[in-house]
Tab-separated table of C-alpha atoms and ligand atoms in Angstrom:
chain	number	residue	atom	x	y	z
A	313	MET	CA	0.000	0.000	0.000
A	314	ILE	CA	1.290	3.480	-0.867
A	315	LYS	CA	0.514	5.750	2.081
A	316	LYS	CA	3.416	8.229	2.042
A	317	ALA	CA	4.069	11.001	-0.447
A	318	ILE	CA	7.027	13.345	-0.760
A	319	PHE	CA	6.441	16.956	-1.848
A	320	PRO	CA	9.701	18.747	-2.675
A	321	VAL	CA	8.826	22.376	-1.841
A	322	ALA	CA	12.259	23.826	-1.068
A	323	GLY	CA	12.801	25.422	-4.503
A	324	LEU	CA	12.935	29.208	-4.540
A	325	GLY	CA	10.689	29.691	-7.554
A	326	THR	CA	12.921	31.845	-9.732
A	327	ARG	CA	10.553	31.372	-12.696
A	328	PHE	CA	7.823	33.071	-10.689
A	329	LEU	CA	9.626	36.211	-9.491
A	330	PRO	CA	8.777	38.762	-8.240
A	331	ALA	CA	5.646	37.040	-6.802
A	332	SER	CA	7.811	34.348	-5.178
A	333	LYS	CA	10.232	36.843	-3.621
A	334	SER	CA	8.579	36.849	-0.211
A	335	ILE	CA	5.936	34.114	-0.446
A	336	PRO	CA	6.554	30.491	-1.466
A	337	LYS	CA	5.504	29.838	-5.064
A	338	GLU	CA	3.420	26.953	-3.706
A	339	MET	CA	1.316	29.495	-1.760
A	340	VAL	CA	0.330	31.535	-4.811
A	341	THR	CA	-3.427	31.185	-5.204
A	342	VAL	CA	-5.253	29.593	-8.094
A	343	VAL	CA	-8.770	31.074	-7.731
A	344	ASP	CA	-9.229	30.796	-3.939
A	345	ARG	CA	-6.729	28.164	-2.791
A	346	PRO	CA	-2.940	28.003	-2.879
A	347	VAL	CA	-1.363	25.732	-5.483
A	348	ILE	CA	-0.112	23.340	-2.783
A	349	ASP	CA	-3.694	22.740	-1.573
A	350	TYR	CA	-4.637	21.264	-4.973
A	351	VAL	CA	-1.594	18.992	-5.074
A	352	VAL	CA	-1.991	17.753	-1.501
A	353	ASN	CA	-5.676	17.021	-2.155
A	354	GLU	CA	-4.772	15.108	-5.308
A	355	ALA	CA	-2.526	12.881	-3.165
A	356	VAL	CA	-5.132	12.431	-0.440
A	357	GLN	CA	-7.758	11.447	-3.024
A	358	ALA	CA	-5.323	8.784	-4.217
A	359	GLY	CA	-5.169	7.321	-0.696
A	360	ILE	CA	-2.060	9.076	0.703
A	361	GLU	CA	-2.095	9.395	4.507
A	362	GLN	CA	1.276	10.981	5.219
A	363	ILE	CA	2.443	14.161	3.517
A	364	ILE	CA	6.207	14.751	3.674
A	365	PHE	CA	7.259	18.287	2.777
A	366	ILE	CA	10.912	18.691	1.854
A	367	THR	CA	11.106	22.341	2.672
A	368	HIS	CA	13.202	25.451	3.242
A	369	SER	CA	13.511	27.957	6.096
A	370	SER	CA	11.570	30.585	4.109
A	371	LYS	CA	8.544	28.358	3.602
A	372	ASP	CA	6.869	27.969	7.002
A	373	SER	CA	3.634	29.330	5.549
A	374	ILE	CA	3.104	26.000	3.741
A	375	GLU	CA	3.008	24.067	7.034
A	376	ASN	CA	0.993	26.848	8.688
A	377	TYR	CA	-1.630	26.616	5.950
A	378	PHE	CA	-2.333	22.983	6.791
A	379	ASP	CA	-2.385	23.623	10.556
A	380	HIS	CA	-5.102	25.096	12.765
A	381	ASN	CA	-5.100	28.853	13.277
A	382	PHE	CA	-6.877	29.062	16.625
A	383	GLU	CA	-6.959	32.866	16.730
A	384	LEU	CA	-8.667	33.037	13.334
A	385	GLU	CA	-11.045	30.170	14.121
A	386	THR	CA	-12.043	31.690	17.491
A	387	MET	CA	-12.640	35.076	15.855
A	388	LEU	CA	-14.835	33.547	13.124
A	389	GLU	CA	-16.773	31.570	15.721
A	390	ASN	CA	-17.305	34.621	17.953
A	391	LYS	CA	-18.519	36.638	14.989
A	392	ASN	CA	-20.804	33.782	13.959
A	393	LYS	CA	-19.152	33.533	10.531
A	394	LEU	CA	-19.759	29.827	10.485
A	395	ASP	CA	-19.530	29.300	6.711
A	396	LEU	CA	-16.070	30.816	6.671
A	397	LEU	CA	-15.119	28.831	9.752
A	398	GLU	CA	-16.108	25.620	8.019
A	399	GLU	CA	-14.161	26.643	4.913
A	400	VAL	CA	-11.030	27.300	6.999
A	401	LYS	CA	-11.357	24.067	8.952
A	402	LYS	CA	-11.836	22.018	5.766
A	403	VAL	CA	-8.213	22.714	4.827
A	404	ILE	CA	-7.090	20.514	7.730
A	405	LEU	CA	-7.217	17.003	6.380
A	406	ALA	CA	-8.741	14.340	8.588
A	407	ASN	CA	-6.567	11.236	9.085
A	408	VAL	CA	-3.617	12.777	7.239
A	409	SER	CA	-0.358	13.530	9.005
A	410	ILE	CA	2.132	16.132	7.858
A	411	VAL	CA	5.867	15.899	8.362
A	412	SER	CA	8.487	18.441	7.320
A	413	VAL	CA	12.137	17.914	6.570
A	414	ARG	CA	14.498	20.734	5.729
A	415	GLN	CA	16.590	20.603	2.579
A	416	SER	CA	19.189	23.122	3.610
A	417	ARG	CA	21.205	23.054	0.378
A	418	PRO	CA	19.776	23.282	-3.158
A	419	LEU	CA	21.376	20.111	-4.497
A	420	GLY	CA	18.533	19.035	-6.784
A	421	LEU	CA	15.313	17.028	-6.891
A	422	GLY	CA	17.088	13.715	-6.273
A	423	HIS	CA	18.702	15.126	-3.143
A	424	ALA	CA	15.333	16.508	-1.983
A	425	VAL	CA	13.733	13.063	-2.230
A	426	LEU	CA	16.704	11.498	-0.434
A	427	CYS	CA	16.145	13.898	2.503
A	428	ALA	CA	13.030	11.794	3.360
A	429	LYS	CA	14.918	8.469	3.465
A	430	HIS	CA	14.532	8.023	7.231
A	431	ILE	CA	10.780	8.677	7.054
A	432	ILE	CA	10.168	6.396	4.086
A	433	GLY	CA	11.956	3.375	5.604
A	434	ASN	CA	11.206	0.257	3.560
A	435	GLU	CA	7.882	1.362	2.084
A	436	PRO	CA	7.153	2.332	-1.502
A	437	PHE	CA	6.037	5.945	-1.831
A	438	ALA	CA	4.768	8.642	-4.190
A	439	VAL	CA	6.485	11.883	-5.208
A	440	LEU	CA	4.425	14.882	-6.351
A	441	LEU	CA	6.134	17.982	-7.737
A	442	PRO	CA	3.994	20.875	-6.542
A	443	ASP	CA	4.650	23.171	-9.531
A	444	VAL	CA	2.450	20.998	-11.699
A	445	LEU	CA	-1.311	20.840	-11.226
A	446	VAL	CA	-2.968	17.739	-12.640
A	447	LYS	CA	-6.604	18.405	-13.437
A	448	GLU	CA	-8.697	15.292	-13.796
A	449	ASN	CA	-11.397	14.741	-16.355
A	450	SER	CA	-12.907	11.814	-14.472
A	451	THR	CA	-13.617	11.010	-10.847
A	452	GLU	CA	-10.605	8.744	-10.386
A	453	ASN	CA	-7.297	10.551	-10.508
A	454	ASP	CA	-4.181	9.599	-12.450
A	455	LEU	CA	-2.105	9.161	-9.294
A	456	ALA	CA	-4.695	6.696	-7.961
A	457	ARG	CA	-4.411	4.718	-11.212
A	458	MET	CA	-0.601	4.703	-10.929
A	459	ILE	CA	-0.853	3.398	-7.371
A	460	GLN	CA	-3.258	0.633	-8.466
A	461	ARG	CA	-0.869	-0.313	-11.250
A	462	PHE	CA	2.089	-0.328	-8.822
A	463	ASN	CA	0.127	-2.581	-6.460
A	464	SER	CA	-0.657	-5.097	-9.189
A	465	SER	CA	2.619	-5.018	-11.164
A	466	LYS	CA	5.081	-4.097	-8.366
A	467	THR	CA	6.873	-1.867	-10.861
A	468	ALA	CA	7.710	1.814	-10.381
A	469	GLN	CA	5.355	4.182	-12.220
A	470	ILE	CA	6.461	7.439	-13.852
A	471	MET	CA	3.675	9.709	-15.105
A	472	VAL	CA	4.264	11.051	-18.623
A	473	GLU	CA	2.480	13.157	-21.219
A	474	ALA	CA	3.288	14.068	-24.803
A	475	VAL	CA	4.734	17.563	-25.294
A	476	PRO	CA	5.657	19.424	-28.491
A	477	ASP	CA	9.101	18.284	-29.712
A	478	HIS	CA	10.757	21.656	-29.121
A	479	LEU	CA	9.915	21.505	-25.384
A	480	VAL	CA	11.520	18.135	-24.572
A	481	ASP	CA	14.741	19.759	-23.318
A	482	GLN	CA	12.813	21.164	-20.321
A	483	TYR	CA	11.776	17.773	-18.944
A	484	GLY	CA	12.772	14.252	-18.082
A	485	VAL	CA	11.960	12.197	-21.204
A	486	VAL	CA	11.263	8.450	-21.408
A	487	ASP	CA	12.246	5.920	-24.044
A	488	VAL	CA	9.446	3.447	-24.825
A	489	GLU	CA	8.961	0.897	-27.593
A	490	THR	CA	5.287	1.735	-28.012
A	491	VAL	CA	3.445	4.781	-26.735
A	492	PRO	CA	0.826	3.601	-24.218
A	493	ASN	CA	-2.815	4.685	-24.436
A	494	GLU	CA	-3.959	7.295	-21.936
A	495	GLY	CA	-4.489	5.717	-18.532
A	496	LYS	CA	-2.131	2.803	-19.347
A	497	SER	CA	1.444	1.898	-18.449
A	498	VAL	CA	4.253	0.426	-20.526
A	499	VAL	CA	7.723	-0.804	-19.557
A	500	MET	CA	10.349	1.871	-20.284
A	501	ARG	CA	13.602	1.260	-22.109
A	502	GLY	CA	15.240	4.328	-20.601
A	503	ILE	CA	14.808	7.796	-19.162
A	504	VAL	CA	16.966	10.892	-19.551
A	505	GLU	CA	16.890	14.329	-17.892
A	506	LYS	CA	16.453	17.355	-20.167
A	507	PRO	CA	17.889	15.891	-23.386
A	508	ALA	CA	18.836	18.116	-26.318
A	509	VAL	CA	15.929	18.242	-28.767
A	510	ASP	CA	17.791	16.154	-31.389
A	511	LYS	CA	18.850	13.526	-28.797
A	512	ALA	CA	15.460	12.996	-27.094
A	513	PRO	CA	14.265	9.364	-27.238
A	514	SER	CA	10.593	10.461	-27.544
A	515	ASN	CA	8.342	13.419	-26.791
A	516	LEU	CA	6.899	11.754	-23.662
A	517	SER	CA	7.850	14.065	-20.819
A	518	VAL	CA	7.944	13.286	-17.117
A	519	VAL	CA	5.074	15.204	-15.544
A	520	GLY	CA	6.133	15.241	-11.878
A	521	ARG	CA	4.214	12.320	-10.386
A	522	TYR	CA	6.120	9.185	-9.433
A	523	VAL	CA	5.395	5.957	-7.540
A	524	LEU	CA	8.713	4.472	-6.453
A	525	PRO	CA	10.054	1.549	-4.421
A	526	ALA	CA	12.086	2.285	-1.269
A	527	LYS	CA	15.259	1.014	-2.946
A	528	ILE	CA	15.396	4.206	-5.048
A	529	MET	CA	16.846	5.810	-1.883
A	530	GLN	CA	19.971	3.621	-2.018
A	531	LEU	CA	20.312	4.452	-5.713
A	532	LEU	CA	19.958	8.172	-4.978
A	533	GLU	CA	22.790	7.904	-2.454
A	534	GLN	CA	25.028	6.693	-5.267
A	535	THR	CA	23.774	9.126	-7.922
A	536	PRO	CA	26.384	11.698	-8.987
A	537	LYS	CA	25.442	15.215	-10.022
A	538	GLY	CA	23.851	15.279	-13.458
A	539	ALA	CA	21.994	17.835	-15.588
A	540	GLY	CA	22.285	21.371	-14.172
A	541	ASN	CA	25.007	20.094	-11.807
A	542	GLU	CA	22.257	18.726	-9.521
A	543	ILE	CA	21.463	15.262	-8.162
A	544	GLN	CA	18.646	14.218	-10.461
A	545	LEU	CA	15.782	11.865	-9.538
A	546	THR	CA	15.676	10.927	-13.239
A	547	ASP	CA	19.236	9.520	-13.042
A	548	ALA	CA	18.343	7.317	-10.049
A	549	ILE	CA	15.254	6.069	-11.955
A	550	ALA	CA	17.529	5.259	-14.913
A	551	ALA	CA	19.707	3.220	-12.512
A	552	LEU	CA	16.609	1.445	-11.108
A	553	GLN	CA	15.473	0.643	-14.632
A	554	LYS	CA	18.753	-1.241	-15.183
A	555	LEU	CA	17.928	-3.469	-12.187
A	556	GLU	CA	14.203	-4.059	-12.744
A	557	ASN	CA	11.212	-2.999	-14.838
A	558	VAL	CA	10.056	0.599	-14.528
A	559	GLU	CA	6.845	1.687	-16.249
A	560	ALA	CA	5.830	4.935	-17.917
A	561	TYR	CA	2.182	5.728	-17.104
A	562	ARG	CA	0.497	7.962	-19.699
A	563	MET	CA	-1.815	10.377	-17.942
A	564	LYS	CA	-5.459	11.067	-18.794
A	565	GLY	CA	-5.865	14.438	-17.088
A	566	GLN	CA	-4.545	17.844	-18.064
A	567	THR	CA	-1.438	19.531	-16.617
A	568	PHE	CA	-0.770	23.155	-15.698
A	569	ASP	CA	2.770	24.228	-14.888
A	570	CYS	CA	2.107	26.750	-12.133
A	571	GLY	CA	5.842	27.327	-11.711
A	572	SER	CA	5.657	29.357	-14.938
A	573	LYS	CA	3.649	32.543	-15.313
A	574	SER	CA	1.749	31.513	-18.446
A	575	GLY	CA	0.965	28.032	-17.053
A	576	TYR	CA	-0.334	29.722	-13.921
A	577	LEU	CA	-2.642	32.051	-15.876
A	578	LYS	CA	-4.011	29.093	-17.816
A	579	ALA	CA	-4.676	27.255	-14.557
A	580	VAL	CA	-6.591	30.249	-13.153
A	581	LEU	CA	-8.788	30.265	-16.277
A	582	HIS	CA	-9.521	26.536	-16.209
A	583	TYR	CA	-10.078	26.191	-12.454
A	584	GLY	CA	-11.881	29.553	-12.351
A	585	ILE	CA	-14.609	28.638	-14.834
A	586	GLU	CA	-15.274	25.400	-12.941
A	587	HIS	CA	-15.413	26.965	-9.493
A	588	PRO	CA	-18.789	26.027	-7.932
A	589	ILE	CA	-19.550	29.569	-6.713
A	590	LEU	CA	-17.466	31.919	-8.855
A	591	GLY	CA	-17.489	29.949	-12.118
A	592	ASP	CA	-20.536	31.477	-13.843
A	593	GLU	CA	-19.544	35.033	-13.032
A	594	PHE	CA	-15.983	34.351	-14.163
A	595	LYS	CA	-17.229	32.958	-17.490
A	596	ARG	CA	-19.288	36.127	-17.974
A	597	MET	CA	-16.182	38.238	-17.350
A	598	ILE	CA	-14.230	36.268	-19.938
A	599	ARG	CA	-17.036	36.648	-22.493
A	600	GLU	CA	-17.157	40.388	-21.879
A	601	LEU	CA	-13.406	40.653	-22.413
A	602	SER	CA	-13.494	38.733	-25.685
A	603	LEU	CA	-16.130	41.072	-27.231
B	875	LIG	C1	11.748	18.250	-12.754
B	875	LIG	C2	12.279	16.875	-13.156
B	875	LIG	C3	11.950	16.590	-14.616
B	875	LIG	C4	10.444	16.711	-14.838
B	875	LIG	C5	9.961	18.101	-14.383
B	875	LIG	C6	8.439	18.169	-14.454
B	875	LIG	O1	12.477	19.230	-13.442
B	875	LIG	O2	13.676	16.833	-12.937
B	875	LIG	O3	12.379	15.289	-14.967
B	875	LIG	O4	10.135	16.497	-16.187
B	875	LIG	O5	10.363	18.376	-13.037
B	875	LIG	O6	7.999	19.454	-14.140
B	875	LIG	P1	12.461	20.796	-13.023
B	875	LIG	O7	11.209	21.363	-13.601
B	875	LIG	O8	12.497	20.822	-11.535
B	875	LIG	O9	13.693	21.377	-13.650
């Protein structure tokens, strides 16, 4: 059973400056909730019970968001603002524990994941990169499908989606014999971090959702610095794939890269029009603008 998920949130968000200068990029709001709220809820809906933030000294507001704020709650209660009180309390997830580990040096995604080694122990686990929002078009989410597949096949699952060829050098890219249908997994032949466009084995990019066995931690300990002079999770997955099968899972949902300004704007549009209270008004605003 996959119950633990690692969220590497220590990155300083240089692609999102100046907004991320004094607030974590994960706390920027999409409609009425911070980005991290969507990603944590995606994990919880997939059955995750322990959230492990790999964090940085400047990012306490992420942990504070998921904790009670007694002063605020007491004030809302005293003023009889019970709807708001309920809204605020809903953020605290029942039966989910939150653990934080500091990544005090920016040594890369692989290093961030390795920081949780002592919490992971011998259990398989998920990794969710909080820059990327995965919006589902069905009730079951892609991460839940990856976990089911991991449980039945006992092979690591790496979520991928097709991107335009000229963008492959921004992502991890997988090598597969046949491209799987959406919602399906296929054994990978290889994986490479940010390949040059003419060297990329495919246009299937790594989205930022992983289901991995505990032994990836030992491999990460032996992984030298790679692309960008950082310890790359992709390189440890490539090492794992030499020892046993690793599968690329092709997602069904839609992604929004909220670490980039244009991806963020697109996310606001898509989540905004579907918001249960604000959606209709927001659609009207968009129609007015496009006149
Ligand atoms: C990381 C991973 C990369 C993946 C990407 C998805 O890169 O290293 O393999 O494709 O996230 O967003 P980063 O965006 O941190 O450079």
